[in-house]
Amino acid sequence: MTHYVEDFASGENVLPPRSWLDDDSGRLPLSGDWSFRLSPTVADAPDDLKDPDTTGWDTIAVPGHWQLSGYGKPAYTNVVYPFPLEPPYVPTDNPTGDYVRTVTVPADFDGAKIVLRFEGVDSRFAVYVNGSYVGWSSGSRLASEFDVTSLVAPGKEARIAVRVHQWSTGSYVEDQDMWWLSGIFREVNLLALRPHAASDVFVKAAWDHLDGAGTLLVESDVPGTVSVPELGLEVPTGEHVRVEGVQPWSAEVPRLYDAVLRTAGGDVRLRIGFRTVAIVDGIFTVNGNRVLFNGVNRHEFHPDRGRTLTEQDMLDDVLIMKRAGINAVRTSHYPPHPYFLSLCDEYGLYVIDECDLETHGFGYEPQPPNLPNPVMDPRFRDDLVLRIQRTVHRDKNHPSIVIWSLGNECGMGSNLKDMYDAAKALDPSRPVHYERDTEAEFVDIYSRMYTSPEGCAEIGADSSLYRNLPFILCEYGHAMGNGPGGLLDYREVFEKYPRCQGGFIWEFIDHGIRTTIDGREVYAYGGDFGETIHDGNFVCDGLLFPDRTPSPGMHEYAKVIEPLRIVADGNGGVMVTNRYEVLDTSHLTFTARVEVAGEVVGSGTLPVPLLAPGETATLDLPPAIEKFRAAGRPETWVTVTAELTEATPWAEAGHRIAWGQLRLDEPAAAAAAGTAGSASASTGGTGSSAATASGATATAGSPAAGEAGLRGITVGAVQNARLDVWRAPIDNDAIPGVADKWREEGLHRVQHRIVSQGERDGAWEVVTRTAPPQLQWGLRSTWRWTAVDGAVVLELNVVPEGQFPEVLPRLGITFELPKVERVEWFGTGPNEAYVDTRAAAAVGKYSATVAELQTPYVRPQENGHRIDTRWATVDGLRIEAVDHLFGLTVRDWTTNDLETAKHTADLVPGDTTYVTIDIAQTGVGTAACGPALPDRDKLKTAPTSLTLRFTTA
Ligand code: IPT
């Protein structure tokens, strides 16, 4: 009885889809230990599930994936299928897991319709109860229900057996970019649906922003009365009523009204959010307001449990999003666990609920010889239409869901149009999204992924394009490894063109699986489980590390999407703009703090007037702060912060919502410019220098210990200083034309030659030439070391020669010190900041251990750079910028160690610490999946110089 594995149908004997309900039906949760047996093929699985003898079987926890419970191994592919494309067939090696459990059916299920409900089984399964075959189903992330009333007896034991296959015809439409993980991974429940109880309910609650009234219509398969106590409302199902005085639901103010639907057979508890989604003049609105999606793509992931999440995991995700100012989620690329959607209703997140569908590995066109993509193959049609119906039915009562999405990356085909029609037939109130409808033939929202900011601006500027539909980026800002860079460019476009309504960062969390390799705990990515075909660390491209700690990318995104803009007004004052959708600023407290040379000297509250959405105020700094303004003072910064005055359900009082910095020690006009950086080494101008070395005129003779040896120049504590032009390529460098070009140019293996050294004009001068083997280019550097007032001053001049590379990863010096513990610096922080990821970096004084300075990207790569450093102390050595702020990197391993490491556990500190002082570094961008790094953020090779002052404490 296994014909169904290779069948185009969705299932057999599966009940029609219905809404997920919080109701009075009896419920026997079947989470917990089940007997388990894994067979390598379908044929090897004994045909005994009608009467299985489970003696000798293992036990396995349900819900869970068997590959994460000790059976078989996870495998990761992004686009490609790990099996040959010949639907409906799948490999004979098709791991098949049998689950058996005996339960006592509660006596009070008597008289009810008894339903066995599966929230998610990957990928296809058959069910047997008490010796009878019940049916089969597929759609891994969709619910399936079977009527087992005639097979069980209340008060008696029931034996439930489930056969799950890793591969099935359904796998052809579930080619999402994630680990292939099998099994009963969401809950199973035995339900008792009482006679005359509602089992399918559709709440239709709207809100009219013109007259402020709500409307309510509750449809139910069994008639009843809906009561909303808070509104004093009692209304029969099926009756459309106007409700005065309701507050609308939005992501910012997620107002829900508790309601009960009473029928003869019991109660259904509803949480009603009155809100209206509409597209008006090409703009997507909620309650009449233009929405700007500051979103993320969220896969369900936990490093130990895979796609089996606990309620706490889901709450964690929601809290992390809310605290970061994220207001929207695309449930890439399948409907999430229903509890997550309830949390989105409650805490306030706009959701694009996506159907469980992706056929990416087919490409977008028919493959030779005439292999149609499933979305154009009539044999798949009914399953695909049912998939979107199952999605809409299960989730239709969530006010948080504002858009349905048909799926991801399937190309185009008539089955998609049929899915669109099916979604609209069930729910005309929500727009339907599908990104590969690239010409906007039927979709309601125009969507793209990874389009450049310029490309988005073109769409924004031309209403004749794509039927003037609202435009979103369903994926952008690919957060793989170090990055994403350049997010501010997108913000500008989203703010300039009303039609450009934001987007969803790819993606929320790295899917690194916690495992042990060579005795060390690591987060595994593609290939780590010996997969023959895989996509490496493309599975680690989130704003969170696998353990849900935020990566610098998350801090950067949170800063870029802040709901308030706090900047210098160009006149010595501060300008605050409210960019919320519906909130005014009454819930916020504004404070200002002044730091002189990194030391706090004063603070106080700032009387920002109440701002409605869209409003801006400019205000002078209060005298207590203004008094620190003076030309010629040490570097003085005011940090203005907006914090929550009171706790919200998602954050404590005092949680920071937005901030900005103004500089006080410069003329007011210049202060507004802040510290805008440039990656160009030739201009030398990354802001102004804070630390001016006193007595910069060289007087004394050569530093006594100066010598240029085999490994570089050694002067005092500075050991083996060399020019440095290489970084361990980041994921965004690993695309054609970037790191491979740098390697062709020999940048990864330059050699250093001492051209000359000796005393000259009161300095000890070393001339070096840095060049790769074989090639005809080099960098000629003059290092002039001078002893000045107990300090050593280095004046470095670098001149490129020959056919030099146009762009360098970095240009700086690296030297060695005996193992350093702690680093203090005055510059940008606290997190790493590159020329295009510095929005979240504040100027200040920071302190960290060397270990804390490292960013643990799952696949090791360049990290930890702090742009625009004024000075740093590395244990006893102080390094000051004299003419040019520098980028600071301190690590306990070499760039080569970083480059060759596969996992962070491979990086082990030794006795030496490596300090890199960059004149500049190329930005990080998002090119791993997205537009190329803009020229602006590339470090162009050109003659350059740097002066540093070294002192020993
Ligand atoms: C895009 C996919 O939609 C997404 O699921 C993910 O795989 C992402 O790429 C890469 O991380 S598709 C890409 C070919 C543009």
PDB file of N, CA and C in Angstrom, residues 201-205 249 271 273 275-279 284-286 341 345 350-353 388 391-406 419-433 442-445:
ATOM      1  N   VAL A 201     -14.939  28.737  10.784  1.00  0.00           N
ATOM      2  CA  VAL A 201     -15.419  30.085  11.074  1.00  0.00           C
ATOM      3  C   VAL A 201     -14.565  31.077  10.296  1.00  0.00           C
ATOM      4  N   PHE A 202     -15.195  32.106   9.797  1.00  0.00           N
ATOM      5  CA  PHE A 202     -14.441  33.149   9.080  1.00  0.00           C
ATOM      6  C   PHE A 202     -14.876  34.494   9.655  1.00  0.00           C
ATOM      7  N   VAL A 203     -13.948  35.129  10.347  1.00  0.00           N
ATOM      8  CA  VAL A 203     -14.223  36.446  10.935  1.00  0.00           C
ATOM      9  C   VAL A 203     -13.854  37.515   9.911  1.00  0.00           C
ATOM     10  N   LYS A 204     -14.810  38.336   9.564  1.00  0.00           N
ATOM     11  CA  LYS A 204     -14.527  39.427   8.627  1.00  0.00           C
ATOM     12  C   LYS A 204     -14.748  40.743   9.363  1.00  0.00           C
ATOM     13  N   ALA A 205     -13.653  41.324   9.805  1.00  0.00           N
ATOM     14  CA  ALA A 205     -13.744  42.549  10.607  1.00  0.00           C
ATOM     15  C   ALA A 205     -12.982  43.643   9.874  1.00  0.00           C
ATOM     16  N   TRP A 249      -7.003  47.618  14.443  1.00  0.00           N
ATOM     17  CA  TRP A 249      -5.776  46.823  14.634  1.00  0.00           C
ATOM     18  C   TRP A 249      -4.745  47.285  13.617  1.00  0.00           C
ATOM     19  N   ARG A 271     -10.272  36.243  18.552  1.00  0.00           N
ATOM     20  CA  ARG A 271      -9.614  37.510  18.869  1.00  0.00           C
ATOM     21  C   ARG A 271      -9.748  38.362  17.613  1.00  0.00           C
ATOM     22  N   GLY A 273      -9.515  41.552  15.266  1.00  0.00           N
ATOM     23  CA  GLY A 273      -8.809  42.791  14.961  1.00  0.00           C
ATOM     24  C   GLY A 273      -9.538  43.477  13.819  1.00  0.00           C
ATOM     25  N   ARG A 275      -9.624  45.757  10.959  1.00  0.00           N
ATOM     26  CA  ARG A 275      -8.668  46.474  10.099  1.00  0.00           C
ATOM     27  C   ARG A 275      -9.016  46.227   8.636  1.00  0.00           C
ATOM     28  N   THR A 276      -8.719  47.207   7.824  1.00  0.00           N
ATOM     29  CA  THR A 276      -9.034  47.105   6.405  1.00  0.00           C
ATOM     30  C   THR A 276      -7.766  47.249   5.584  1.00  0.00           C
ATOM     31  N   VAL A 277      -7.559  46.258   4.750  1.00  0.00           N
ATOM     32  CA  VAL A 277      -6.432  46.290   3.825  1.00  0.00           C
ATOM     33  C   VAL A 277      -6.975  46.747   2.484  1.00  0.00           C
ATOM     34  N   ALA A 278      -6.349  47.744   1.890  1.00  0.00           N
ATOM     35  CA  ALA A 278      -6.840  48.211   0.590  1.00  0.00           C
ATOM     36  C   ALA A 278      -5.689  48.754  -0.238  1.00  0.00           C
ATOM     37  N   ILE A 279      -5.829  48.630  -1.533  1.00  0.00           N
ATOM     38  CA  ILE A 279      -4.863  49.257  -2.432  1.00  0.00           C
ATOM     39  C   ILE A 279      -5.573  50.456  -3.039  1.00  0.00           C
ATOM     40  N   PHE A 284      -0.482  50.394  -1.158  1.00  0.00           N
ATOM     41  CA  PHE A 284      -1.010  49.406  -0.222  1.00  0.00           C
ATOM     42  C   PHE A 284      -1.241  50.102   1.131  1.00  0.00           C
ATOM     43  N   THR A 285      -2.474  50.008   1.614  1.00  0.00           N
ATOM     44  CA  THR A 285      -2.794  50.695   2.872  1.00  0.00           C
ATOM     45  C   THR A 285      -3.423  49.731   3.860  1.00  0.00           C
ATOM     46  N   VAL A 286      -3.236  50.042   5.127  1.00  0.00           N
ATOM     47  CA  VAL A 286      -3.980  49.395   6.198  1.00  0.00           C
ATOM     48  C   VAL A 286      -4.687  50.521   6.948  1.00  0.00           C
ATOM     49  N   LEU A 341       1.385  32.846  14.196  1.00  0.00           N
ATOM     50  CA  LEU A 341       0.467  33.855  13.648  1.00  0.00           C
ATOM     51  C   LEU A 341      -0.360  34.494  14.755  1.00  0.00           C
ATOM     52  N   ASP A 345      -0.631  38.487  15.662  1.00  0.00           N
ATOM     53  CA  ASP A 345      -1.860  39.241  15.942  1.00  0.00           C
ATOM     54  C   ASP A 345      -1.691  40.028  17.234  1.00  0.00           C
ATOM     55  N   TYR A 350       2.808  42.742  10.608  1.00  0.00           N
ATOM     56  CA  TYR A 350       2.115  42.455   9.354  1.00  0.00           C
ATOM     57  C   TYR A 350       2.722  41.178   8.768  1.00  0.00           C
ATOM     58  N   VAL A 351       1.853  40.319   8.271  1.00  0.00           N
ATOM     59  CA  VAL A 351       2.336  39.027   7.769  1.00  0.00           C
ATOM     60  C   VAL A 351       1.959  38.853   6.300  1.00  0.00           C
ATOM     61  N   ILE A 352       2.943  38.434   5.511  1.00  0.00           N
ATOM     62  CA  ILE A 352       2.646  37.854   4.198  1.00  0.00           C
ATOM     63  C   ILE A 352       2.701  36.353   4.423  1.00  0.00           C
ATOM     64  N   ASP A 353       1.549  35.719   4.382  1.00  0.00           N
ATOM     65  CA  ASP A 353       1.484  34.279   4.650  1.00  0.00           C
ATOM     66  C   ASP A 353       1.662  33.561   3.313  1.00  0.00           C
ATOM     67  N   ILE A 388      -3.058  26.225  -1.700  1.00  0.00           N
ATOM     68  CA  ILE A 388      -3.376  27.601  -1.309  1.00  0.00           C
ATOM     69  C   ILE A 388      -4.713  27.636  -0.566  1.00  0.00           C
ATOM     70  N   THR A 391      -3.966  26.789   2.915  1.00  0.00           N
ATOM     71  CA  THR A 391      -3.297  27.918   3.579  1.00  0.00           C
ATOM     72  C   THR A 391      -4.329  28.962   4.027  1.00  0.00           C
ATOM     73  N   VAL A 392      -5.167  29.353   3.082  1.00  0.00           N
ATOM     74  CA  VAL A 392      -6.131  30.422   3.375  1.00  0.00           C
ATOM     75  C   VAL A 392      -7.115  29.954   4.451  1.00  0.00           C
ATOM     76  N   HIS A 393      -7.612  28.733   4.306  1.00  0.00           N
ATOM     77  CA  HIS A 393      -8.585  28.266   5.290  1.00  0.00           C
ATOM     78  C   HIS A 393      -7.997  28.214   6.697  1.00  0.00           C
ATOM     79  N   ARG A 394      -6.841  27.633   6.825  1.00  0.00           N
ATOM     80  CA  ARG A 394      -6.281  27.492   8.167  1.00  0.00           C
ATOM     81  C   ARG A 394      -6.073  28.855   8.823  1.00  0.00           C
ATOM     82  N   ASP A 395      -5.609  29.839   8.028  1.00  0.00           N
ATOM     83  CA  ASP A 395      -5.062  31.078   8.606  1.00  0.00           C
ATOM     84  C   ASP A 395      -5.944  32.305   8.419  1.00  0.00           C
ATOM     85  N   LYS A 396      -7.137  32.163   7.862  1.00  0.00           N
ATOM     86  CA  LYS A 396      -7.906  33.332   7.432  1.00  0.00           C
ATOM     87  C   LYS A 396      -8.335  34.251   8.564  1.00  0.00           C
ATOM     88  N   ASN A 397      -8.295  33.773   9.809  1.00  0.00           N
ATOM     89  CA  ASN A 397      -8.810  34.619  10.900  1.00  0.00           C
ATOM     90  C   ASN A 397      -7.758  35.466  11.599  1.00  0.00           C
ATOM     91  N   HIS A 398      -6.581  35.533  11.007  1.00  0.00           N
ATOM     92  CA  HIS A 398      -5.525  36.334  11.639  1.00  0.00           C
ATOM     93  C   HIS A 398      -5.503  37.742  11.061  1.00  0.00           C
ATOM     94  N   PRO A 399      -5.818  38.740  11.894  1.00  0.00           N
ATOM     95  CA  PRO A 399      -5.737  40.110  11.374  1.00  0.00           C
ATOM     96  C   PRO A 399      -4.329  40.465  10.927  1.00  0.00           C
ATOM     97  N   SER A 400      -3.325  39.811  11.505  1.00  0.00           N
ATOM     98  CA  SER A 400      -1.944  40.137  11.138  1.00  0.00           C
ATOM     99  C   SER A 400      -1.665  39.825   9.672  1.00  0.00           C
ATOM    100  N   ILE A 401      -2.361  38.827   9.125  1.00  0.00           N
ATOM    101  CA  ILE A 401      -2.094  38.475   7.719  1.00  0.00           C
ATOM    102  C   ILE A 401      -2.754  39.513   6.837  1.00  0.00           C
ATOM    103  N   VAL A 402      -1.925  40.233   6.086  1.00  0.00           N
ATOM    104  CA  VAL A 402      -2.453  41.286   5.228  1.00  0.00           C
ATOM    105  C   VAL A 402      -2.309  40.934   3.753  1.00  0.00           C
ATOM    106  N   ILE A 403      -1.521  39.914   3.462  1.00  0.00           N
ATOM    107  CA  ILE A 403      -1.285  39.513   2.066  1.00  0.00           C
ATOM    108  C   ILE A 403      -1.126  37.995   2.037  1.00  0.00           C
ATOM    109  N   TRP A 404      -1.704  37.351   1.030  1.00  0.00           N
ATOM    110  CA  TRP A 404      -1.409  35.935   0.781  1.00  0.00           C
ATOM    111  C   TRP A 404      -0.318  35.857  -0.273  1.00  0.00           C
ATOM    112  N   SER A 405       0.524  34.863  -0.168  1.00  0.00           N
ATOM    113  CA  SER A 405       1.538  34.659  -1.195  1.00  0.00           C
ATOM    114  C   SER A 405       1.426  33.234  -1.717  1.00  0.00           C
ATOM    115  N   LEU A 406       1.506  33.093  -3.029  1.00  0.00           N
ATOM    116  CA  LEU A 406       1.277  31.774  -3.638  1.00  0.00           C
ATOM    117  C   LEU A 406       2.434  30.817  -3.422  1.00  0.00           C
ATOM    118  N   MET A 419      -4.268  29.129  -8.707  1.00  0.00           N
ATOM    119  CA  MET A 419      -4.102  29.325  -7.256  1.00  0.00           C
ATOM    120  C   MET A 419      -4.551  30.732  -6.860  1.00  0.00           C
ATOM    121  N   TYR A 420      -4.145  31.683  -7.680  1.00  0.00           N
ATOM    122  CA  TYR A 420      -4.553  33.073  -7.410  1.00  0.00           C
ATOM    123  C   TYR A 420      -6.079  33.163  -7.350  1.00  0.00           C
ATOM    124  N   ASP A 421      -6.719  32.593  -8.357  1.00  0.00           N
ATOM    125  CA  ASP A 421      -8.187  32.663  -8.397  1.00  0.00           C
ATOM    126  C   ASP A 421      -8.793  31.963  -7.178  1.00  0.00           C
ATOM    127  N   ALA A 422      -8.188  30.858  -6.785  1.00  0.00           N
ATOM    128  CA  ALA A 422      -8.722  30.114  -5.634  1.00  0.00           C
ATOM    129  C   ALA A 422      -8.592  30.947  -4.359  1.00  0.00           C
ATOM    130  N   ALA A 423      -7.465  31.640  -4.213  1.00  0.00           N
ATOM    131  CA  ALA A 423      -7.272  32.476  -3.022  1.00  0.00           C
ATOM    132  C   ALA A 423      -8.288  33.614  -3.011  1.00  0.00           C
ATOM    133  N   LYS A 424      -8.464  34.240  -4.172  1.00  0.00           N
ATOM    134  CA  LYS A 424      -9.398  35.367  -4.240  1.00  0.00           C
ATOM    135  C   LYS A 424     -10.833  34.904  -4.003  1.00  0.00           C
ATOM    136  N   ALA A 425     -11.156  33.701  -4.480  1.00  0.00           N
ATOM    137  CA  ALA A 425     -12.516  33.203  -4.295  1.00  0.00           C
ATOM    138  C   ALA A 425     -12.799  32.995  -2.810  1.00  0.00           C
ATOM    139  N   LEU A 426     -11.817  32.531  -2.077  1.00  0.00           N
ATOM    140  CA  LEU A 426     -12.026  32.306  -0.648  1.00  0.00           C
ATOM    141  C   LEU A 426     -11.971  33.603   0.135  1.00  0.00           C
ATOM    142  N   ASP A 427     -11.071  34.488  -0.273  1.00  0.00           N
ATOM    143  CA  ASP A 427     -10.857  35.698   0.519  1.00  0.00           C
ATOM    144  C   ASP A 427     -10.514  36.879  -0.377  1.00  0.00           C
ATOM    145  N   PRO A 428     -11.537  37.566  -0.870  1.00  0.00           N
ATOM    146  CA  PRO A 428     -11.246  38.722  -1.739  1.00  0.00           C
ATOM    147  C   PRO A 428     -10.670  39.907  -0.970  1.00  0.00           C
ATOM    148  N   SER A 429     -10.629  39.829   0.364  1.00  0.00           N
ATOM    149  CA  SER A 429     -10.246  41.018   1.127  1.00  0.00           C
ATOM    150  C   SER A 429      -8.735  41.239   1.178  1.00  0.00           C
ATOM    151  N   ARG A 430      -7.970  40.210   0.849  1.00  0.00           N
ATOM    152  CA  ARG A 430      -6.516  40.400   0.948  1.00  0.00           C
ATOM    153  C   ARG A 430      -5.866  40.308  -0.425  1.00  0.00           C
ATOM    154  N   PRO A 431      -4.898  41.195  -0.693  1.00  0.00           N
ATOM    155  CA  PRO A 431      -4.149  41.095  -1.945  1.00  0.00           C
ATOM    156  C   PRO A 431      -3.333  39.801  -1.985  1.00  0.00           C
ATOM    157  N   VAL A 432      -3.044  39.374  -3.201  1.00  0.00           N
ATOM    158  CA  VAL A 432      -2.250  38.156  -3.391  1.00  0.00           C
ATOM    159  C   VAL A 432      -0.922  38.526  -4.033  1.00  0.00           C
ATOM    160  N   HIS A 433       0.120  37.941  -3.506  1.00  0.00           N
ATOM    161  CA  HIS A 433       1.496  38.213  -3.921  1.00  0.00           C
ATOM    162  C   HIS A 433       2.095  36.986  -4.585  1.00  0.00           C
ATOM    163  N   PHE A 442      -1.252  38.866 -13.072  1.00  0.00           N
ATOM    164  CA  PHE A 442      -2.443  38.681 -12.243  1.00  0.00           C
ATOM    165  C   PHE A 442      -2.280  39.131 -10.800  1.00  0.00           C
ATOM    166  N   VAL A 443      -1.067  39.290 -10.303  1.00  0.00           N
ATOM    167  CA  VAL A 443      -0.885  39.596  -8.884  1.00  0.00           C
ATOM    168  C   VAL A 443      -1.472  40.961  -8.507  1.00  0.00           C
ATOM    169  N   ASP A 444      -1.653  41.164  -7.211  1.00  0.00           N
ATOM    170  CA  ASP A 444      -2.175  42.440  -6.705  1.00  0.00           C
ATOM    171  C   ASP A 444      -1.070  43.352  -6.190  1.00  0.00           C
ATOM    172  N   ILE A 445       0.114  42.774  -5.997  1.00  0.00           N
ATOM    173  CA  ILE A 445       1.252  43.534  -5.479  1.00  0.00           C
ATOM    174  C   ILE A 445       2.393  43.218  -6.427  1.00  0.00           C
TER     175      ILE A 445
END
